[in-house]
Coordinates of C-alpha atoms in Angstrom, one line a residue:
Chain J
M1 CA 6.0 -45.2 -7.5
A2 CA 3.8 -47.0 -6.4
D3 CA 0.4 -44.8 -5.3
V4 CA 0.5 -43.5 -2.2
K5 CA -1.7 -42.7 0.3
I6 CA -1.1 -38.8 1.8
S7 CA -2.0 -40.2 5.5
E8 CA 1.1 -42.5 4.7
F9 CA 3.6 -40.0 4.1
T10 CA 6.7 -39.4 6.4
A11 CA 5.0 -35.6 7.8
S12 CA 7.3 -32.9 7.2
T13 CA 9.1 -31.2 9.8
A14 CA 9.9 -27.8 8.7
T15 CA 10.0 -24.8 10.2
A16 CA 9.8 -22.2 7.7
I17 CA 8.1 -22.2 4.2
A18 CA 11.2 -21.7 1.8
G19 CA 11.7 -24.4 -0.1
I20 CA 8.0 -25.8 0.5
E21 CA 5.9 -26.4 -2.6
I22 CA 2.7 -28.0 -3.0
P23 CA 0.9 -29.8 -5.7
I24 CA -2.0 -28.2 -7.3
N25 CA -4.5 -28.2 -9.9
E26 CA -4.8 -25.2 -12.0
A27 CA -7.7 -25.8 -14.4
G28 CA -7.1 -29.4 -15.2
T29 CA -3.4 -29.1 -15.5
S30 CA -1.2 -30.5 -12.7
K31 CA 1.0 -27.9 -11.5
K32 CA 2.9 -27.0 -8.4
I33 CA 3.1 -24.1 -5.7
T34 CA 5.6 -22.8 -3.3
M35 CA 4.8 -22.1 0.2
T36 CA 5.3 -18.0 -0.4
Q37 CA 2.9 -17.7 -3.1
L38 CA 0.4 -19.4 -1.0
A39 CA 0.8 -17.3 2.0
D40 CA 0.8 -14.4 -0.4
L41 CA -2.5 -15.5 -1.1
L42 CA -3.6 -15.9 2.4
G43 CA -1.9 -12.0 2.7
F44 CA -0.3 -12.0 5.7
Y45 CA 2.9 -10.1 6.6
K46 CA 5.0 -9.9 9.4
A47 CA 8.1 -8.8 11.0
V48 CA 9.7 -7.8 14.7
L49 CA 12.6 -5.7 15.4
A50 CA 15.5 -8.6 16.5
S51 CA 17.4 -5.1 17.8
S52 CA 16.4 -2.3 19.9
H53 CA 16.8 1.4 17.1
A54 CA 17.8 3.6 19.2
I55 CA 18.0 7.4 18.0
T56 CA 19.9 10.6 19.5
S57 CA 18.9 13.0 16.3
T58 CA 15.7 14.6 14.8
T59 CA 16.9 13.3 11.4
A60 CA 14.8 10.1 11.4
T61 CA 16.0 6.7 10.0
E62 CA 14.7 3.7 9.5
A63 CA 13.6 1.5 12.0
M64 CA 12.2 -1.8 10.8
S65 CA 10.4 -3.0 7.8
V66 CA 7.9 -5.3 5.7
A67 CA 8.0 -6.6 2.4
I68 CA 4.9 -6.3 0.7
P69 CA 5.5 -8.1 -2.7
A70 CA 2.3 -7.2 -5.0
A71 CA -0.1 -4.5 -5.7
G72 CA -3.2 -4.9 -3.3
T73 CA -5.2 -3.4 -0.9
Y74 CA -3.5 -3.8 2.9
W75 CA -4.1 -3.0 6.2
Y76 CA -1.8 -2.7 8.8
E77 CA -0.8 -3.0 12.6
M78 CA 2.3 -1.5 14.2
F79 CA 2.9 -2.6 17.8
V80 CA 5.3 -0.6 19.1
I81 CA 7.9 -0.1 22.3
V82 CA 9.5 3.0 22.6
E83 CA 11.9 4.3 25.1
S84 CA 13.5 8.0 25.7
A85 CA 16.4 8.5 28.2
L86 CA 15.4 11.9 29.4
L87 CA 10.7 13.1 30.2
T88 CA 11.3 16.0 28.1
E89 CA 12.8 13.9 24.7
G90 CA 9.5 12.6 23.1
V91 CA 9.8 10.0 20.3
Y92 CA 8.8 10.8 16.7
L93 CA 7.8 7.7 14.6
G94 CA 6.7 7.9 10.5
V95 CA 5.2 5.3 8.2
N96 CA 6.3 5.0 4.6
Y97 CA 6.3 2.8 2.0
T98 CA 8.7 2.4 -0.9
G99 CA 6.3 1.5 -3.4
T100 CA 3.4 3.3 -5.6
V101 CA 0.3 4.2 -4.0
T102 CA -3.1 5.2 -4.7
A103 CA -2.2 8.4 -2.1
A104 CA -6.6 9.2 -1.3
R105 CA -6.7 5.5 -0.2
C106 CA -3.6 5.4 1.9
R107 CA -4.2 6.8 6.0
H108 CA -2.5 5.9 9.2
E109 CA -3.0 6.9 12.8
L110 CA -1.4 6.2 16.3
W111 CA -2.7 5.3 19.5
F112 CA -1.5 5.8 23.2
V113 CA -2.6 5.9 26.4
S114 CA -1.4 9.4 27.8
T115 CA -0.6 11.1 31.2
G116 CA -3.7 12.8 30.7
T117 CA -7.1 12.4 32.2
T118 CA -9.3 16.2 31.3
A119 CA -6.8 17.5 29.2
G120 CA -4.2 16.2 26.3
T121 CA -0.6 16.2 27.1
A122 CA 0.5 14.0 24.0
I123 CA 2.8 12.2 26.8
P124 CA 2.8 8.2 26.9
D125 CA 2.3 6.6 29.9
D126 CA 3.9 3.4 30.8
T127 CA 1.8 2.6 34.1
G128 CA -1.8 4.0 33.9
G129 CA -2.4 3.7 36.7
I130 CA -5.4 6.5 36.9
A131 CA -8.4 5.1 36.0
G132 CA -10.4 7.2 33.1
Q133 CA -6.7 8.0 31.5
D134 CA -6.8 9.6 28.0
V135 CA -6.0 7.8 24.8
E136 CA -4.1 10.3 22.8
A137 CA -3.7 9.9 18.7
S138 CA -2.6 11.0 15.6
H139 CA -3.7 10.9 12.3
Q140 CA -1.9 11.5 8.8
T141 CA -2.7 11.7 4.9
A142 CA 0.8 11.6 4.2
F143 CA 3.6 9.3 5.1
S144 CA 6.9 10.6 6.7
T145 CA 10.7 9.2 6.2
T146 CA 13.4 11.5 8.2
A147 CA 11.0 14.4 9.4
P148 CA 8.3 11.8 10.8
N149 CA 4.6 13.0 11.5
L150 CA 2.9 11.0 14.1
Q151 CA 4.4 12.8 17.7
M152 CA 4.5 12.6 20.9
L153 CA 5.9 15.1 23.5
G154 CA 7.9 13.9 26.3
V155 CA 7.4 10.8 28.0
A156 CA 6.1 9.7 31.2
A157 CA 9.2 8.1 32.8
G158 CA 12.6 8.1 31.4
D159 CA 14.2 4.4 30.1
V160 CA 10.9 2.7 30.5
S161 CA 9.1 0.9 28.2
M162 CA 5.4 2.5 26.9
P163 CA 3.3 0.7 24.2
I164 CA 2.2 2.8 21.0
Y165 CA 0.1 1.6 18.6
I166 CA -0.1 2.8 15.0
T167 CA -2.9 1.5 12.5
G168 CA -3.6 2.0 8.7
I169 CA -4.8 1.5 5.0
L170 CA -2.9 1.4 2.1
T171 CA -3.4 0.7 -1.9
A172 CA -0.6 0.0 -3.1
T173 CA -0.3 -0.3 -7.0
A174 CA 3.4 -1.8 -7.3
S175 CA 5.4 -3.5 -4.8
G176 CA 7.8 -2.4 -2.4
D177 CA 8.5 -1.8 1.3
L178 CA 6.4 -0.8 4.4
E179 CA 8.5 1.0 6.3
L180 CA 8.6 1.9 10.2
W181 CA 10.6 5.5 10.8
H182 CA 12.2 6.9 14.2
G183 CA 13.7 10.2 15.3
C184 CA 13.9 12.4 18.1
E185 CA 11.7 15.2 19.7
T186 CA 14.7 17.5 20.5
G187 CA 17.9 15.4 19.9
G188 CA 18.6 16.2 23.0
A189 CA 18.8 12.7 24.6
E190 CA 18.2 8.6 23.4
T191 CA 15.3 7.5 22.2
R192 CA 14.6 3.8 21.4
V193 CA 12.1 1.7 19.6
M194 CA 12.8 -1.6 21.5
A195 CA 13.4 -5.1 20.1
G196 CA 10.0 -7.1 19.9
T197 CA 8.5 -4.1 18.0
A198 CA 6.0 -6.1 15.2
I199 CA 4.6 -5.5 12.3
I200 CA 1.4 -6.9 11.2
V201 CA -0.2 -6.4 7.1
T202 CA -3.4 -8.3 6.4
R203 CA -3.8 -8.1 2.3
V204 CA -7.6 -8.0 1.6
A205 CA -7.8 -7.7 -2.4
Chain A
M1 CA -0.4 -42.2 -15.7
A2 CA 3.1 -41.8 -14.6
S3 CA 4.6 -40.7 -11.5
T4 CA 5.9 -37.1 -11.0
K5 CA 8.1 -35.7 -8.4
I6 CA 6.6 -32.4 -7.5
S7 CA 9.3 -30.8 -7.9
G8 CA 9.4 -32.1 -11.6
L9 CA 5.9 -30.3 -12.1
T10 CA 5.4 -26.5 -13.5
G11 CA 5.6 -23.9 -11.3
V12 CA 2.0 -22.1 -11.2
T13 CA 2.7 -18.2 -12.0
S14 CA 0.3 -16.7 -9.1
A15 CA -1.8 -18.4 -6.9
G16 CA -5.7 -18.1 -6.8
L17 CA -8.7 -19.0 -5.0
A18 CA -9.9 -21.9 -7.8
Q19 CA -6.4 -23.4 -7.3
E20 CA -7.0 -26.9 -5.9
L21 CA -5.1 -29.1 -3.5
L22 CA -4.5 -32.5 -2.5
V23 CA -5.1 -33.0 1.2
N24 CA -5.8 -36.0 3.4
D25 CA -9.6 -36.0 4.8
N26 CA -9.2 -38.2 7.2
G27 CA -7.3 -41.2 5.8
T28 CA -8.6 -40.3 2.7
T29 CA -7.3 -38.6 -0.6
K30 CA -9.2 -35.2 -2.1
K31 CA -8.7 -32.0 -3.6
M32 CA -9.4 -28.5 -2.0
T33 CA -9.3 -25.3 -3.7
I34 CA -7.7 -22.8 -1.8
E35 CA -10.8 -21.0 -1.2
K36 CA -12.2 -23.7 0.8
V37 CA -9.2 -23.7 2.9
L38 CA -9.2 -19.7 3.6
A39 CA -12.7 -20.6 4.8
L40 CA -11.9 -23.7 7.0
I41 CA -9.5 -21.1 8.0
G42 CA -12.1 -18.8 9.2
I43 CA -10.8 -15.6 7.1
Y44 CA -12.9 -14.0 5.0
K45 CA -11.9 -10.3 3.2
G46 CA -13.7 -7.7 1.2
V47 CA -12.6 -4.2 -0.4
L48 CA -15.4 -1.8 -1.4
G49 CA -14.5 -1.2 -5.2
S50 CA -15.6 1.8 -6.1
D51 CA -16.7 5.5 -4.1
H52 CA -20.0 4.9 -2.1
T53 CA -22.0 8.3 -2.3
N54 CA -25.1 9.1 -0.1
S55 CA -26.6 12.7 0.7
S56 CA -29.1 11.2 3.0
T57 CA -29.8 10.5 6.7
T58 CA -31.5 6.8 5.1
G59 CA -28.5 4.4 4.9
T60 CA -27.8 2.3 2.0
E61 CA -25.6 -0.6 1.5
A62 CA -22.4 -0.1 0.6
F63 CA -20.7 -3.5 0.0
S64 CA -20.9 -7.0 1.5
I65 CA -18.8 -10.4 2.0
A66 CA -22.0 -12.9 0.9
S67 CA -22.9 -16.2 2.3
L68 CA -21.0 -16.7 5.3
P69 CA -21.9 -19.7 7.3
A70 CA -23.2 -20.2 10.5
G71 CA -20.7 -19.5 13.3
T72 CA -19.2 -17.1 16.2
Y73 CA -17.5 -13.9 14.1
W74 CA -15.3 -11.0 15.2
F75 CA -14.7 -8.4 12.7
E76 CA -12.2 -5.6 11.9
N77 CA -13.8 -2.9 9.2
R78 CA -11.2 -0.2 8.0
Y79 CA -13.4 2.8 6.5
L80 CA -12.1 5.8 4.3
A81 CA -14.3 8.7 4.5
H82 CA -15.2 11.9 4.2
S83 CA -17.7 14.6 4.2
S84 CA -18.4 17.8 2.3
S85 CA -19.6 19.7 5.1
A86 CA -17.7 20.2 8.7
T87 CA -20.8 20.0 10.8
C88 CA -21.8 16.5 9.3
G89 CA -19.8 13.2 9.7
P90 CA -20.4 10.0 7.6
T91 CA -22.6 7.0 9.7
F92 CA -22.1 3.7 9.0
G93 CA -23.6 0.2 10.4
V94 CA -23.3 -3.2 9.6
N95 CA -25.6 -5.9 9.1
F96 CA -26.3 -9.5 8.9
T97 CA -28.9 -10.8 6.0
G98 CA -29.2 -14.2 8.0
T99 CA -30.3 -15.4 11.8
A100 CA -27.7 -14.0 14.1
T101 CA -27.4 -12.7 18.1
T102 CA -25.8 -9.2 17.8
G103 CA -22.9 -8.0 19.4
T104 CA -21.1 -5.0 20.2
T105 CA -20.1 -2.9 17.2
T106 CA -17.6 0.0 18.5
L107 CA -16.7 3.0 15.9
M108 CA -13.5 4.7 15.9
A109 CA -11.7 7.6 14.6
V110 CA -8.6 10.1 15.7
T111 CA -10.3 13.3 16.2
G112 CA -8.9 16.6 17.2
G113 CA -10.2 16.8 20.9
G114 CA -7.1 16.4 22.8
G115 CA -8.5 16.0 25.9
S116 CA -11.8 16.5 25.8
S117 CA -14.1 14.4 23.5
T118 CA -15.2 17.0 21.1
G119 CA -16.4 14.0 17.8
N120 CA -15.2 16.4 15.0
V121 CA -12.9 13.6 13.2
A122 CA -9.2 14.6 12.2
V123 CA -7.3 14.4 8.8
S124 CA -3.9 15.2 9.8
L125 CA -2.7 15.9 12.9
A126 CA 0.6 15.4 14.4
S127 CA -0.4 15.0 17.6
S128 CA -2.6 15.4 20.5
G129 CA -5.6 14.3 19.7
L130 CA -7.8 11.9 20.9
L131 CA -9.3 8.5 19.9
E132 CA -12.9 8.3 20.2
G133 CA -15.9 6.2 19.4
C134 CA -19.6 4.9 19.6
V135 CA -21.1 1.8 21.0
K136 CA -24.2 0.1 19.5
V137 CA -25.6 -2.9 20.2
G138 CA -27.7 -4.6 17.2
F139 CA -27.1 -4.2 13.5
A140 CA -28.4 -1.5 11.5
T141 CA -29.2 -0.8 8.3
T142 CA -30.9 2.3 7.0
A143 CA -31.3 4.1 10.4
A144 CA -29.9 4.2 13.5
I145 CA -26.4 3.8 12.7
Q146 CA -23.3 4.9 14.2
T147 CA -21.1 8.1 13.5
L148 CA -18.7 10.8 14.9
T149 CA -20.7 13.9 14.4
S150 CA -18.4 16.3 12.7
F151 CA -15.2 16.5 10.3
A152 CA -12.3 18.7 10.1
T153 CA -11.3 18.5 6.8
I154 CA -13.9 18.8 3.9
S155 CA -13.6 16.1 1.2
S156 CA -9.7 14.5 2.4
A157 CA -10.7 10.9 3.6
A158 CA -10.1 9.9 7.1
L159 CA -9.6 6.5 8.6
Y160 CA -12.5 4.8 10.5
I161 CA -11.9 1.3 12.5
H162 CA -15.6 -0.5 13.1
R163 CA -15.1 -3.9 15.8
G164 CA -17.5 -5.9 16.7
W165 CA -18.9 -9.3 16.7
F166 CA -22.1 -11.3 16.7
V167 CA -23.1 -15.5 16.2
A168 CA -24.5 -16.4 12.9
T169 CA -27.0 -19.6 13.3
T170 CA -27.6 -19.7 9.6
S171 CA -25.7 -18.8 6.7
G172 CA -26.3 -15.0 5.5
D173 CA -24.3 -11.8 3.9
F174 CA -22.3 -9.5 6.0
E175 CA -23.4 -5.9 4.9
V176 CA -21.5 -2.3 5.9
W177 CA -24.3 0.4 5.4
H178 CA -23.3 4.2 4.8
A179 CA -25.5 7.5 5.3
S180 CA -24.8 10.8 5.8
E181 CA -25.4 12.2 9.2
L182 CA -27.4 15.4 7.7
A183 CA -30.1 14.9 5.3
A184 CA -29.1 16.8 1.3
T185 CA -25.3 16.7 2.9
L186 CA -23.2 14.9 1.0
T187 CA -20.5 12.3 2.5
T188 CA -18.7 9.7 0.9
L189 CA -17.3 5.7 1.4
V190 CA -14.4 6.1 -0.5
A191 CA -13.1 2.6 -2.6
G192 CA -10.2 0.7 -1.0
S193 CA -12.4 0.4 2.4
T194 CA -12.0 -3.4 3.6
I195 CA -13.8 -5.8 5.9
T196 CA -12.3 -8.3 7.8
L197 CA -13.9 -11.3 9.3
Y198 CA -12.9 -13.6 11.6
R199 CA -14.6 -17.0 12.3
V200 CA -14.0 -17.8 15.6
A201 CA -15.8 -20.8 16.0

């Protein structure tokens, strides 16, 4: 093949990274690298919940997850949208990692705008129409699955979406899945993690 | 050299920052390291390799990211830290060694405060905590750095989030500094704490 400048190639119209390979120089040897390998090095992993995860039990189940391909230091954010069918039925959430970790270097927390202004309520609000409402929070050292340890006690309004934020830091010693678990406070009514809930993981090292 | 299709090349075992990519630079074919690609995208990351301890109110540098170019930056640091005393908090500051216009930095942590601020950082709390914080304009090194004033569970790390921005007009190092709130009281910034910087302009 005659020499061709890169600028003269046909532009790729790929919409996904699968199947894309890039030529690379590795210490003097020409090789190829997959776009997936390059994305891993850049260190961003994302997932979005395609359909709502509903439950009526206090025994939580997994709502969604992100695969983490290798050992490393990560921090993550979960932008969670929750609903409850009943004012007195809170949403319980848990974070879990299926690989091995250095436990002393793993912490996570949950925040939400609550209905409280001068005293905590543990109840997330949906409209936040009052200035100066509290941002209530939880903080945990341990992962949880069927018995979630990030807990909200009721909701401000039934069947209305509330924004919840979870963030954490993780030192993984092996690959695994970072999971969001979801259960009910009492099991008296349905709670939901809504479609569009997203997880973004950043690999730092 | 004989032509070889990309698919015919040997695959790398893993990606590395020093590996070089083939690029078109405004009509000229050149090579570029993956590290350079990351820098152009504007993302810089660092992790604390071993615990940084301090029993003094005088801050010392814990870890840094070296040789940032001029630009406008936003940072998102995640600290794991603990204290040997329930009445003493670890304190933090950020600094830039080049010339910079300092912005505002906010340090946040979850406390056991419920609806009222306490400054007492929580470690294991399922509900009814409060997100508390402190705000500072400008960098800090040995003195006047940010803290929450007490610690619920001694010697078990809590997560702190430190966010802010600055405008660098020359290159320099971005540093995290750490001290103890009280003299002669050990506080520890735990290995695995992170710096993430985004160059936005």
